[in-house]
C-alpha atoms as one frame of an Amber mdcrd trajectory, in Angstrom:
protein
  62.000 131.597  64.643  62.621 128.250  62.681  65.335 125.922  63.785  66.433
 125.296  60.816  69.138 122.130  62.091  65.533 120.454  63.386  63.920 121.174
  60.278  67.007 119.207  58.705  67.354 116.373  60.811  64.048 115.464  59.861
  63.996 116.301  56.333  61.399 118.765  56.148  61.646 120.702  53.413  60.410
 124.875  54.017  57.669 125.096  51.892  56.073 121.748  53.891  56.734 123.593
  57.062  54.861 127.238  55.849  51.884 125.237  54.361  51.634 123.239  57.987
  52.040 127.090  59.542  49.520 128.795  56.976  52.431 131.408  55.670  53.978
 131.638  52.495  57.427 129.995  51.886  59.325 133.075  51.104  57.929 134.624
  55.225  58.986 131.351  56.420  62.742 131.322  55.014  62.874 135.452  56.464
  62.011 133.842  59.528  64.341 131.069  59.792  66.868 133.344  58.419  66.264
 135.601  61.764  65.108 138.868  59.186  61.373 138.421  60.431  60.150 137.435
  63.663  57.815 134.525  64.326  54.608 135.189  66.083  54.431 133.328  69.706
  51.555 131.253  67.735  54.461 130.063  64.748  57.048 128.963  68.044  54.128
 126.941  69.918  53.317 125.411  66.483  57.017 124.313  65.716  57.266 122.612
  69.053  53.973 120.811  68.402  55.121 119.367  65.160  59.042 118.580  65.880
  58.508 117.488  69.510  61.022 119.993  71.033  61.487 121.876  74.301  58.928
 124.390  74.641  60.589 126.065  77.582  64.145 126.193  75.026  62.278 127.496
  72.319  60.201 129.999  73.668  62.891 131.799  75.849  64.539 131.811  73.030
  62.348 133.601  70.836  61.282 135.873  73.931  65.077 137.181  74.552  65.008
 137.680  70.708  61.976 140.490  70.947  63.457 141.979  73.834  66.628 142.572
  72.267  64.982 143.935  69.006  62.850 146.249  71.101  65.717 147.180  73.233
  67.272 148.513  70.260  64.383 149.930  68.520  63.916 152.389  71.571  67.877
 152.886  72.326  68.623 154.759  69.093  65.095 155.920  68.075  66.300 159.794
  69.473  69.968 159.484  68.969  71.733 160.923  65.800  75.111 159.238  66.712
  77.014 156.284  64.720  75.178 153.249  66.499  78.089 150.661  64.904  80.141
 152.399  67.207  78.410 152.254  70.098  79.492 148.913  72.321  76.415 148.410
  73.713  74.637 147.886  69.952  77.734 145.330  69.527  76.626 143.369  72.905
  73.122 143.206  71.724  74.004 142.396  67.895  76.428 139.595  69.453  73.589
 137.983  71.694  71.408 138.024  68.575  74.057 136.078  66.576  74.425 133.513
  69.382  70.660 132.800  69.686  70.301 132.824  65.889  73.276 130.110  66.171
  71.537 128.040  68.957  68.281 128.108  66.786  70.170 126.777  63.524  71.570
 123.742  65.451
């Protein structure tokens, strides 16, 4: 869970970012693209090196798992259309707004 506007305002380019972090560049940009999850270890890192909230950050990326695994176990049973289901839209919208607070 990159923040990618941080990462920008201080010109870091990705592939400095993944060799500081020990992954390869193409895990870091799924990451900061929110279509892989950072380890708790990748956050505490980021804060380190950008000098950023740590309380922010991290209750961000915590209300990020718990929405994944909230809908990981919802519709692992059910054989109905999930798009259609409001409830998948709420949690799909609250991942769009973190993803959006991250990038900024």
């Amino acid at each position: 869970m990159a923040r990618r506007g941080v990462r920008d305002e201080h010109g870091v380019l990705q592939r400095q970012l993944a060799t500081l972090l020990e992954i390869d560049t193409p895990m870091f940009s799924k990451i900061e693209r929110g279509n892989r999850r950072a380890k708790r270890t990748l956050v505490t890192q980021l804060v380190e090196y950008f000098k950023i909230d740590k309380n922010e950050l991290l209750t961000l990326w915590l209300t990020d798992k718990v929405l994944d695994t909230v809908l990981e176990n919802t519709w692992l049973s059910k054989s109905h259309n999930k798009k259609q289901d409001s409830f998948y839209f709420i949690i799909i919208q609250l991942k769009r707004r973190i993803r959006f607070v991250l990038q900024t």
